mmCIF file of C-alpha atoms and ligand atoms in Angstrom:
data_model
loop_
_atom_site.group_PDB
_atom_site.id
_atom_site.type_symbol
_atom_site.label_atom_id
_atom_site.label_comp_id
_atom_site.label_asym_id
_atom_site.label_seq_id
_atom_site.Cartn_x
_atom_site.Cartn_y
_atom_site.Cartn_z
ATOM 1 C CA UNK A 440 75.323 254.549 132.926
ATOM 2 C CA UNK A 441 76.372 251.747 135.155
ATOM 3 C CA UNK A 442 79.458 250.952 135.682
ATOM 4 C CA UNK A 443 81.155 247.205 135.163
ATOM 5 C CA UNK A 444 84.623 246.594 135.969
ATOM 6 C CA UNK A 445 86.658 242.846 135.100
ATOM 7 C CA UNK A 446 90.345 242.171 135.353
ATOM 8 C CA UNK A 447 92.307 239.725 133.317
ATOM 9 C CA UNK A 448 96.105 238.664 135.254
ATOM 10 C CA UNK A 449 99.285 239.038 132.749
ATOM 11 C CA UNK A 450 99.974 235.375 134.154
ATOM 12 C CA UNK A 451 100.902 234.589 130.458
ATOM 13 C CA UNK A 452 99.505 234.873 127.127
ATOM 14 C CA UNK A 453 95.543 235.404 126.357
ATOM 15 C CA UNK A 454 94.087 232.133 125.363
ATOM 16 C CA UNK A 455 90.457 231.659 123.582
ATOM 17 C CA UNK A 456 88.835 230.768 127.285
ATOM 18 C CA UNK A 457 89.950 234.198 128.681
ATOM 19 C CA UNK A 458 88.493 235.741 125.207
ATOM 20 C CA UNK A 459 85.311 233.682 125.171
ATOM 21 C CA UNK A 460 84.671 233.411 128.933
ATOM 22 C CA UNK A 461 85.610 237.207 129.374
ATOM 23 C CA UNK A 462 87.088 239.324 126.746
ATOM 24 C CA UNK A 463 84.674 239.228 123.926
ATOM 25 C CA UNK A 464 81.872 240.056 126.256
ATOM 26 C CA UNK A 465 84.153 243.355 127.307
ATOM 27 C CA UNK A 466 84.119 244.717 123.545
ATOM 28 C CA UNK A 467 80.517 244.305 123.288
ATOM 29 C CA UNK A 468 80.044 245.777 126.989
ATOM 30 C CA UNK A 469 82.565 248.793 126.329
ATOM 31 C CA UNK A 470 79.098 250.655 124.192
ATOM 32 C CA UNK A 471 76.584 250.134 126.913
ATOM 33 C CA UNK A 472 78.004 250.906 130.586
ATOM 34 C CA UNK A 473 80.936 253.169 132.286
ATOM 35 C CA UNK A 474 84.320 250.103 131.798
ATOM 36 C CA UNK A 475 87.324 249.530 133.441
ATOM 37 C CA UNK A 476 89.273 246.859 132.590
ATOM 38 C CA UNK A 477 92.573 246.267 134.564
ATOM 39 C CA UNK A 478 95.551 244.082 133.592
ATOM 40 C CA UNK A 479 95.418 242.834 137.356
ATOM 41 C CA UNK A 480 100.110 242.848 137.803
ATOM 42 C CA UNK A 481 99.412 242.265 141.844
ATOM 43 C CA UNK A 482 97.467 238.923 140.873
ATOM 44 C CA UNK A 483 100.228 237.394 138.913
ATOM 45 C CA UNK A 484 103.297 237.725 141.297
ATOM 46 C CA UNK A 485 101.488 235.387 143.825
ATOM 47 C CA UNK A 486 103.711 232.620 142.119
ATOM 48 C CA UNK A 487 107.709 232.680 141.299
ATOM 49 C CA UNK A 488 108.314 235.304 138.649
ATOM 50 C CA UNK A 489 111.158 236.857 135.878
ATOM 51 C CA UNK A 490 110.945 240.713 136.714
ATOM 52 C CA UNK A 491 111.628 240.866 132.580
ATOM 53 C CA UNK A 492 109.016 238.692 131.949
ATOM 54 C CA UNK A 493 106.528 239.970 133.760
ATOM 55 C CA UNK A 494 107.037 243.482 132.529
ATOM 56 C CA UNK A 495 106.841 241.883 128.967
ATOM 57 C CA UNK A 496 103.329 240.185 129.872
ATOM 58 C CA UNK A 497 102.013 243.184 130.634
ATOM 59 C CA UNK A 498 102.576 245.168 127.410
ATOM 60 C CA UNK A 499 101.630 241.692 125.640
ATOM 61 C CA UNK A 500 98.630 241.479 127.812
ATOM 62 C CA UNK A 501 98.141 245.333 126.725
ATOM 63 C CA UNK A 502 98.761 244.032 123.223
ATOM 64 C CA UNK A 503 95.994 241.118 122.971
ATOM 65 C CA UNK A 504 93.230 243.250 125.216
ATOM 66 C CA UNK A 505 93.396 245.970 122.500
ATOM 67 C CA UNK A 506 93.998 243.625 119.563
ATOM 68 C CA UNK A 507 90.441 241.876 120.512
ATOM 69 C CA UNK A 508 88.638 245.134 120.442
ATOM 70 C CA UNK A 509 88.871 247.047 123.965
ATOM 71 C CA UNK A 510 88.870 250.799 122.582
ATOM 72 C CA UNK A 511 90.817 252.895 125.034
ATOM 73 C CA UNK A 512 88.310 256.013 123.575
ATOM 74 C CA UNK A 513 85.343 253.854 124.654
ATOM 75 C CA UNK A 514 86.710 252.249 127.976
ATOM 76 C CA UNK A 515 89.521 253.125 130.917
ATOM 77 C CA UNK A 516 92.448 250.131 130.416
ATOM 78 C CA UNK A 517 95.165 250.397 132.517
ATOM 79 C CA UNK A 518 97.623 248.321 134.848
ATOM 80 C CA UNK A 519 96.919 247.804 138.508
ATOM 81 C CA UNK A 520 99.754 248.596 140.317
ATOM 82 C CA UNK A 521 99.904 252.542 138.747
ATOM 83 C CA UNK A 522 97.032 252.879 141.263
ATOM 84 C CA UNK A 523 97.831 252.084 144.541
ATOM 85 C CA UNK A 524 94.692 252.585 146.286
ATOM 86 C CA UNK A 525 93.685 248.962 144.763
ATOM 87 C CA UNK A 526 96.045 247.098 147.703
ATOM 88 C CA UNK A 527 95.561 250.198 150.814
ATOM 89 C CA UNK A 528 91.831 249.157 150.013
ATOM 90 C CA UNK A 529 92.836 245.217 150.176
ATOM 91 C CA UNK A 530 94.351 245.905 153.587
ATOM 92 C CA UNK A 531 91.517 247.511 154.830
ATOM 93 C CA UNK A 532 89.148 244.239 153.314
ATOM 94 C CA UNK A 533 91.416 241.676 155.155
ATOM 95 C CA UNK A 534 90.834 243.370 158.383
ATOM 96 C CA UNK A 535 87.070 242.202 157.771
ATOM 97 C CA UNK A 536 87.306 238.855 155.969
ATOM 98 C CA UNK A 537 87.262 235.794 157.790
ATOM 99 C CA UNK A 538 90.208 233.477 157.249
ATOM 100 C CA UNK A 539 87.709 230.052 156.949
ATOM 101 C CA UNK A 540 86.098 232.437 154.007
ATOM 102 C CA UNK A 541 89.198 232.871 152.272
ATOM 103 C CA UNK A 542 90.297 228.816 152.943
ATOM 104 C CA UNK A 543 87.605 227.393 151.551
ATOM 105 C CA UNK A 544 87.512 229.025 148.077
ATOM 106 C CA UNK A 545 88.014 226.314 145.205
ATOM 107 C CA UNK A 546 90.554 228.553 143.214
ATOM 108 C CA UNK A 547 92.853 228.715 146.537
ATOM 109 C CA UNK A 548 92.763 225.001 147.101
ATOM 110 C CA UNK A 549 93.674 223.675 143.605
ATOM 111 C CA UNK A 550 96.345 226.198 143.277
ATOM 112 C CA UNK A 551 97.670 225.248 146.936
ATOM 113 C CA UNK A 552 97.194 222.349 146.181
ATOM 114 C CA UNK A 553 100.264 222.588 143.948
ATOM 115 C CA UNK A 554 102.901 224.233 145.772
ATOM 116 C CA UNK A 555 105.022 223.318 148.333
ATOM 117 C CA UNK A 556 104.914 226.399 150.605
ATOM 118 C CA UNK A 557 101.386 227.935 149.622
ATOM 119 C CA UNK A 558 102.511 232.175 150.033
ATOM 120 C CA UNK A 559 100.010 234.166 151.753
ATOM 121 C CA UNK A 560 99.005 236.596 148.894
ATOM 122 C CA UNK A 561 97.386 233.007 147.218
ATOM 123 C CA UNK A 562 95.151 232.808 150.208
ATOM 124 C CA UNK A 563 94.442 236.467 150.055
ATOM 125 C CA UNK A 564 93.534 237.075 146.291
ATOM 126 C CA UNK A 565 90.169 237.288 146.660
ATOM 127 C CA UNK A 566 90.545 239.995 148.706
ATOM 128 C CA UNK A 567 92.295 242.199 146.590
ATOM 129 C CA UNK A 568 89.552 241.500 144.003
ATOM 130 C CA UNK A 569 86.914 242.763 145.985
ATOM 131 C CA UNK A 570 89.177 246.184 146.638
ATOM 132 C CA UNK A 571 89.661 246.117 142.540
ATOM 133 C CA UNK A 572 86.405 245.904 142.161
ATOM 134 C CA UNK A 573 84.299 248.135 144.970
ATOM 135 C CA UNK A 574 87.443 250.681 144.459
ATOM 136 C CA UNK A 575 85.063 251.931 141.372
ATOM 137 C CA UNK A 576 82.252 250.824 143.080
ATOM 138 C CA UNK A 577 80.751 249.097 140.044
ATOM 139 C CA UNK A 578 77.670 247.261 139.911
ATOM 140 C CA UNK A 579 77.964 244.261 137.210
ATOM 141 C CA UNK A 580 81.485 242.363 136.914
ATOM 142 C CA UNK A 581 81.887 240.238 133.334
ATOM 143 C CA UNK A 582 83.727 237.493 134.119
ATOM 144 C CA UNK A 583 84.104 233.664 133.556
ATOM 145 C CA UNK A 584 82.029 231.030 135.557
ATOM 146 C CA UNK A 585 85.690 230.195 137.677
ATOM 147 C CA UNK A 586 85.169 233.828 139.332
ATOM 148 C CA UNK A 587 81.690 233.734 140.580
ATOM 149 C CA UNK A 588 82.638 232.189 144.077
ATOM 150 C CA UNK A 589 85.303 235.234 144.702
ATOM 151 C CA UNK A 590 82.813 237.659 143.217
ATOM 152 C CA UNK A 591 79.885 236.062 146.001
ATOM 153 C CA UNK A 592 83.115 236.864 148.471
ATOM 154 C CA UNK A 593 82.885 240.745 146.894
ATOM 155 C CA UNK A 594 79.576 240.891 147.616
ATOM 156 C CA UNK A 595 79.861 239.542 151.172
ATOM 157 C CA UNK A 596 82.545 242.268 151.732
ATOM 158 C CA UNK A 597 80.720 245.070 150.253
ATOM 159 C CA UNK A 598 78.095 244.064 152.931
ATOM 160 C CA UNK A 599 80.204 243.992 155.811
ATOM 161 C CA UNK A 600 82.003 247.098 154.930
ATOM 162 C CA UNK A 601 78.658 249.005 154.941
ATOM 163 C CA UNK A 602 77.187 247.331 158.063
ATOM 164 C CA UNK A 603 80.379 247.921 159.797
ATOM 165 C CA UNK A 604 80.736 251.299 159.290
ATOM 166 C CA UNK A 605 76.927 252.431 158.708
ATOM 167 C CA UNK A 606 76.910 253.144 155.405
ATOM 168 C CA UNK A 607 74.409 251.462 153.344
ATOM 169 C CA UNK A 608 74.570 251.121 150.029
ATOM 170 C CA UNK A 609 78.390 252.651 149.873
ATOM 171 C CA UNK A 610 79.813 249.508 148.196
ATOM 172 C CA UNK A 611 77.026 247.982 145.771
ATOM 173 C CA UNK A 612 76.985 244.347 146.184
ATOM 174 C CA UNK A 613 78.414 243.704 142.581
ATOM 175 C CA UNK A 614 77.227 240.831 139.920
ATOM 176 C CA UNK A 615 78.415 238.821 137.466
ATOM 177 C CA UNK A 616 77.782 238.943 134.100
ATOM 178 C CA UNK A 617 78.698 235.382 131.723
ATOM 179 C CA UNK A 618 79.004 235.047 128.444
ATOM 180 C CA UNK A 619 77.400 231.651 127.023
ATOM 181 C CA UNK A 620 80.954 230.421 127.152
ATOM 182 C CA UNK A 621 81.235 230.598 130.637
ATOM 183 C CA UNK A 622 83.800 227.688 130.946
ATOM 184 C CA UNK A 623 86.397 227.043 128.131
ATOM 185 C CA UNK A 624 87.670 223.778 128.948
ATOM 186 C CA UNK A 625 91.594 222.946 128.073
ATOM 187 C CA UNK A 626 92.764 220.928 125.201
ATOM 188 C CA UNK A 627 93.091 218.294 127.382
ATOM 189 C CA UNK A 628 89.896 217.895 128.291
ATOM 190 C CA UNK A 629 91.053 217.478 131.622
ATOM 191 C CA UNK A 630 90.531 221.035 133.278
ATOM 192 C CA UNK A 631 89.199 224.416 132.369
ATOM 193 C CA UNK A 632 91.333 226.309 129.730
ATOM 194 C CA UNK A 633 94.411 227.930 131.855
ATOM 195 C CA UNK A 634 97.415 229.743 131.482
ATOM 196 C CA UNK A 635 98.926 227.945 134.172
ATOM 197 C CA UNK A 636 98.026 224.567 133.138
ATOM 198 C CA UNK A 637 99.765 224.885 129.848
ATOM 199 C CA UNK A 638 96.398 223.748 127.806
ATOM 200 C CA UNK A 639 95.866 226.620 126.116
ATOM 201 C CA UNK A 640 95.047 227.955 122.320
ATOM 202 C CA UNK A 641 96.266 231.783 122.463
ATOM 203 C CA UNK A 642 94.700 234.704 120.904
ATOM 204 C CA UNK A 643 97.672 235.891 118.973
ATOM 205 C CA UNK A 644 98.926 232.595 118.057
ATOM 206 C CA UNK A 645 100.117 231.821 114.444
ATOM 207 C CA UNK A 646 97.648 229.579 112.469
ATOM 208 C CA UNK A 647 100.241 226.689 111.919
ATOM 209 C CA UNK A 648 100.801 226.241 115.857
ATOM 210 C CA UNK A 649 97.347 226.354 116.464
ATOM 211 C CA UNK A 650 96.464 223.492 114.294
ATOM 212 C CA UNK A 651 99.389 221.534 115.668
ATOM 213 C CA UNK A 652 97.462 222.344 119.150
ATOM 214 C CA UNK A 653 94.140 221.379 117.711
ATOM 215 C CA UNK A 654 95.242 217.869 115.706
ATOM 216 C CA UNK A 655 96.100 216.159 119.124
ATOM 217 C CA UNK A 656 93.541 218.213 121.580
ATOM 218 C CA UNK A 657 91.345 215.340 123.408
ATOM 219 C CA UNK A 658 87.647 214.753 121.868
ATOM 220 C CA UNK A 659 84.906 212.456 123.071
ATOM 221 C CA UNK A 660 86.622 209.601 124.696
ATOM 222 C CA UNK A 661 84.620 207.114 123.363
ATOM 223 C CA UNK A 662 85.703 207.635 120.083
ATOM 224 C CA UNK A 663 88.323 205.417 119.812
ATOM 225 C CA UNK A 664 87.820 204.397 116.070
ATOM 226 C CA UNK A 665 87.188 206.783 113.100
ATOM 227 C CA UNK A 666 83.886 204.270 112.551
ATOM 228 C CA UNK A 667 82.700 205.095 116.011
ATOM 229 C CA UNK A 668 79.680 207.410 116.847
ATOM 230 C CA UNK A 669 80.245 209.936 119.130
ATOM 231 C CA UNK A 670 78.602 212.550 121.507
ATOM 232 C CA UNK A 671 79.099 215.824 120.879
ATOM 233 C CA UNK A 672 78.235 217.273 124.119
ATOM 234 C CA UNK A 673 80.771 215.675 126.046
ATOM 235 C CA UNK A 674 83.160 216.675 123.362
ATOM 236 C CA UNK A 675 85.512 219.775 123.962
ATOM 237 C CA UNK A 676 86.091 220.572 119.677
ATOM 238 C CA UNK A 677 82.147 221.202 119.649
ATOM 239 C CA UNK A 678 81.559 223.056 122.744
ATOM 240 C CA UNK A 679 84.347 225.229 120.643
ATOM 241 C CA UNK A 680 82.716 225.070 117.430
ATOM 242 C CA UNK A 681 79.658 226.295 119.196
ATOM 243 C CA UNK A 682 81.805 229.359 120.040
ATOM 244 C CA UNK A 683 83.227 230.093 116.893
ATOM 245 C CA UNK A 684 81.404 228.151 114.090
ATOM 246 C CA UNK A 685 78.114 229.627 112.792
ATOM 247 C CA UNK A 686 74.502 227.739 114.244
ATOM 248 C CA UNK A 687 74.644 225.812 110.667
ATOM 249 C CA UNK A 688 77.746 224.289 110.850
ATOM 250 C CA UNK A 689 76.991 223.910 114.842
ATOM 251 C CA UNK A 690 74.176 221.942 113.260
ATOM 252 C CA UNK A 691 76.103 219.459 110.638
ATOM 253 C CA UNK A 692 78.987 218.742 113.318
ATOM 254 C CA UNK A 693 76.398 216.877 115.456
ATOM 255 C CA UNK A 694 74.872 215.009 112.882
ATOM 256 C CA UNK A 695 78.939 214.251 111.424
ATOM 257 C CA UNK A 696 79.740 213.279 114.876
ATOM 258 C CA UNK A 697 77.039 211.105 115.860
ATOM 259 C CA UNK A 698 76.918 209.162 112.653
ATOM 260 C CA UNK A 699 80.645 208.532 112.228
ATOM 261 C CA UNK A 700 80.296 210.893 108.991
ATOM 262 C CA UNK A 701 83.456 212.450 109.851
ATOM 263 C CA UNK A 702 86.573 211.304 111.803
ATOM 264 C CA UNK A 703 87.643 213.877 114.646
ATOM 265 C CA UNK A 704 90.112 215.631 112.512
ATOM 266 C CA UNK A 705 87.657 216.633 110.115
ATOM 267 C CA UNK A 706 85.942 218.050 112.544
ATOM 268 C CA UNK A 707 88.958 220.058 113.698
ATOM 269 C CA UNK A 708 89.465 220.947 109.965
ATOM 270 C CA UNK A 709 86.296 222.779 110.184
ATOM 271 C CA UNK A 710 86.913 224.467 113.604
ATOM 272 C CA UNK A 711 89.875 225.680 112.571
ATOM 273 C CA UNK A 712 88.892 227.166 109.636
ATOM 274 C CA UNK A 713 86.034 228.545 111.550
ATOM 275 C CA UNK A 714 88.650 230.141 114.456
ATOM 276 C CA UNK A 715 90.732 231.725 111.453
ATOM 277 C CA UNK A 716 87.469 233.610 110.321
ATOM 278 C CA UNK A 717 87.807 235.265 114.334
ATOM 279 C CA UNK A 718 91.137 235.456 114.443
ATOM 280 C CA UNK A 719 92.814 236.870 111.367
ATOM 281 C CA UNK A 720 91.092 240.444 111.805
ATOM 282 C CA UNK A 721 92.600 240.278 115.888
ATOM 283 C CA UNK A 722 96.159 239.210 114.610
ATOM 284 C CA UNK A 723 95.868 241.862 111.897
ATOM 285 C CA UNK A 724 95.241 244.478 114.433
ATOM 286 C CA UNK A 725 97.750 243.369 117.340
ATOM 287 C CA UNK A 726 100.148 244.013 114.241
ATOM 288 C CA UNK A 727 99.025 247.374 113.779
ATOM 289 C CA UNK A 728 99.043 248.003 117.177
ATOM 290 C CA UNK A 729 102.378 246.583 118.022
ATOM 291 C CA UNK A 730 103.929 248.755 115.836
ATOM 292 C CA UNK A 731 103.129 251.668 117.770
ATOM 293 C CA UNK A 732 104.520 250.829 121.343
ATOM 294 C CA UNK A 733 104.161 254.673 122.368
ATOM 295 C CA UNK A 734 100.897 255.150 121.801
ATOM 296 C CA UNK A 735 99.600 252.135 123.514
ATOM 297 C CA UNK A 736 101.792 252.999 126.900
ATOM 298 C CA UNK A 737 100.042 256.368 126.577
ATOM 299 C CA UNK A 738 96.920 255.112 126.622
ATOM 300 C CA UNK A 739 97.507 252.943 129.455
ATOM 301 C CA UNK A 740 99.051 255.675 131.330
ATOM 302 C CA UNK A 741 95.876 258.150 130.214
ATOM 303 C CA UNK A 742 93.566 254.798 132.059
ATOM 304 C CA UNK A 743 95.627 254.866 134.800
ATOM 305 C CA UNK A 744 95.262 258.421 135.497
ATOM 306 C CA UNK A 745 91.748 258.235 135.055
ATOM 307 C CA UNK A 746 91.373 255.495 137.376
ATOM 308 C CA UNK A 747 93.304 256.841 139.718
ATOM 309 C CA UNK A 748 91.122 259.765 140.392
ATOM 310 C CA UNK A 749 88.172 257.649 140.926
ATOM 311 C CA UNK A 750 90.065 255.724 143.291
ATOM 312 C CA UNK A 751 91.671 258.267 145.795
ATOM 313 C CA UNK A 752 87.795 260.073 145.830
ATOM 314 C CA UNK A 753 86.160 256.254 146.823
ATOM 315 C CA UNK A 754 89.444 255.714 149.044
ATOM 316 C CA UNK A 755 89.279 259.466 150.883
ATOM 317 C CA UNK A 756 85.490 258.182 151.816
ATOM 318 C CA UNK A 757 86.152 254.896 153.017
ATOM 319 C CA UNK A 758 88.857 256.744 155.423
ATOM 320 C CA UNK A 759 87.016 259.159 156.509
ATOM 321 C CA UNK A 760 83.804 256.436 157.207
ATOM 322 C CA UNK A 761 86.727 253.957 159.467
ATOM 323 C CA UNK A 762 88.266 256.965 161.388
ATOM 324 C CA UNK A 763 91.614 256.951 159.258
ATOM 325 C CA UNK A 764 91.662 260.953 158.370
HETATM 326 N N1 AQP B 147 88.673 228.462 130.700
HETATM 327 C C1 AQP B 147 87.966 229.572 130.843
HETATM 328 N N2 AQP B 147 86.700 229.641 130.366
HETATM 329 C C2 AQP B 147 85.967 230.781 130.503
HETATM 330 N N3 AQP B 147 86.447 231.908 131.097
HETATM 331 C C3 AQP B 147 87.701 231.873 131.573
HETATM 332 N N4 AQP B 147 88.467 232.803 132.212
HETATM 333 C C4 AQP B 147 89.669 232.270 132.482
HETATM 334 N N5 AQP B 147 89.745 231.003 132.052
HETATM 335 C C5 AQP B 147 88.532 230.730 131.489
HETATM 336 C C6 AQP B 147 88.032 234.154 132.513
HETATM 337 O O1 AQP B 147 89.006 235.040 131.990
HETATM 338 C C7 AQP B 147 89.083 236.174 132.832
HETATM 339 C C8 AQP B 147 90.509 236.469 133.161
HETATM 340 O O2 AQP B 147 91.046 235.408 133.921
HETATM 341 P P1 AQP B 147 92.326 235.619 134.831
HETATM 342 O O3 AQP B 147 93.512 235.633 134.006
HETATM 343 O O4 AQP B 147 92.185 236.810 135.656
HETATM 344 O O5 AQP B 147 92.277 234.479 135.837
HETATM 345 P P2 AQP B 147 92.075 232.982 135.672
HETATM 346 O O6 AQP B 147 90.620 232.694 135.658
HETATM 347 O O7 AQP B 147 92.763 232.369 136.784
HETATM 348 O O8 AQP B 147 92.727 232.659 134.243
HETATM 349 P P3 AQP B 147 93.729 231.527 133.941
HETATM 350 O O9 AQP B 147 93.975 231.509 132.495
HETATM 351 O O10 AQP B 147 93.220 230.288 134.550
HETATM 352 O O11 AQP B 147 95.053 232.040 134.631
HETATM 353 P P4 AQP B 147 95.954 231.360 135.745
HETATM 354 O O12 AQP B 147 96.315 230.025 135.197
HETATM 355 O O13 AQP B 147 97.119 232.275 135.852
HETATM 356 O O14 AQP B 147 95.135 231.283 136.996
HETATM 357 C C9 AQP B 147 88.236 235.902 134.059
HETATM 358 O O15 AQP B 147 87.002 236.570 133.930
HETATM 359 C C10 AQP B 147 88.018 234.414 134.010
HETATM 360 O O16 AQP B 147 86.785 234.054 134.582
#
């Protein structure tokens, strides 16, 4: 079986673009190759951060990653930093990647783009993703379309790592694998769906606050009047009906939209109603699970250890390959 490994960062809660984009393509993947999916705790202190609150994302990370489907029988789920080969295999990366590689990825520049005084480990995050990834030396990587520049930088890595130290084929040269939701944009139309950009619709969230998210959420701009035809491609509510509604309602929307038949909000009427069919059973289930706290840190500790020992075998290689032992 091959093996696939993705991670999600417990930068706050898990919204429909992480599920879409990522998550939902996990469940499915989970049957068919050798998974590791890794709440990715390194990633999300790259910014200013509550110890309290971070802990807490984690387990509610934990909470949403099981709640969609992820089966810790079927797959390994665990937390990065209980195995700490992930960042001595980082090190070893950022000895080999060139700084103008690492400046000139989009994801660094819009988020330096933000701060003040840009810290290091923002500049260096791809880095550490290559050493989560090639640490299980897995082949196919599910992730959204936002990840496939750092995931070309993986591949780059993997290739200098084996030329470097002549060993060919050590570190497969991993791919990605989409969904057909490879970019959830935002509610605001304005960016891709983000944690940190506060446009978000989360998994767990309670019907009512959804639809207060959806009644306002941007639509085709042209729209100004109820009486005007619109486009549905360049609308963000269909691109999410075609993620949650079935192809017959898909169907109707367009025809709705680009005749004036319905105003936007009947179209969110329907999307919502479609998103509850989705969502109820994943609520219903992060209930269940929530009520056993125990059980889910054992499981996460039984993925760690697991991990782990894959790990320290690639990591005892790679040090014996560079000289280190
Ligand atoms: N809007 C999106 N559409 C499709 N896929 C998405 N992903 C994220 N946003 C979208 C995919 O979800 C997985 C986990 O993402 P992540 O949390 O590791 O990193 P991210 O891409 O940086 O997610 P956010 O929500 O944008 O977090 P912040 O704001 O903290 O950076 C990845 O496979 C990603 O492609």
């Amino acid at each position: 079986m091959s093996r696939i490994f993705s991670g999600i960062q417990p930068s706050g809660s898990l919204h429909i673009g992480n599920y879409l984009g990522a998550v939902k393509n996990w469940v499915e993947l989970q049957h068919k190759y050798e998974s590791f999916f890794c709440i990715v705790d390194y990633h999300a202190i790259t910014l200013p951060y509550k110890p309290d609150d971070l802990r807490a994302r984690v387990a509610d990370m934990a909470l949403g990653l099981l709640a969609a489907g992820l089966d810790p029988a079927k797959c390994t789920i665990f937390v990065q930093s209980m195995v700490p080969e992930h960042t001595e295999l980082a090190w070893i990366f950022n000895t080999l990647t060139p700084l103008g590689e690492l400046e000139r990825q989009t994801q660094f520049k819009e988020k330096a783009s933000r701060e003040e005084s840009v810290p290091a480990g923002i500049l260096n995050y791809p880095v550490l993703q290559a050493a989560d990834i090639l640490l299980y030396r897995a082949e196919l990587v599910p992730v959204g379309e936002d990840q496939l520049q750092h995931l070309e930088l993986s591949r780059e890595i993997a290739r200098k790592w084996n030329a470097r130290f002549g060993a060919s084929g050590f570190f497969p040269e991993p791919k990605g694998l989409l969904t057909p939701a490879r970019r959830i944009m935002g509610l605001d139309g304005q960016a891709k769906m983000s944690k940190s950009l506060g446009n978000t619709v989360d998994l767990l969230e309670d019907p009512k606050s959804v639809w207060e998210k959806l009644k306002p959420a941007v639509t085709d701009p042209k729209r100004v009047r109820r009486t005007d035809p619109g486009t549905p491609e360049v609308c963000n509510i269909y691109h999410l009906h075609k993620a949650f509604s079935p192809a017959a309602t898909v169907e109707h929307v367009a025809v709705q939209c680009r005749s004036a038949g319905w105003g936007c909000l009947d179209c969110k009427k329907v999307l919502h109603e479609s998103m509850e069919k989705e969502l109820v059973p994943i609520r219903a289930r992060a209930k269940e699970i929530a009520a056993h706290p125990a059980k889910m840190k054992k499981d996460l500790a039984a993925g760690a250890e697991h991990a782990g020992s894959i790990a320290s075998g690639t990591m005892t290689e790679v040090k014996k390959k560079m000289g280190l032992t």
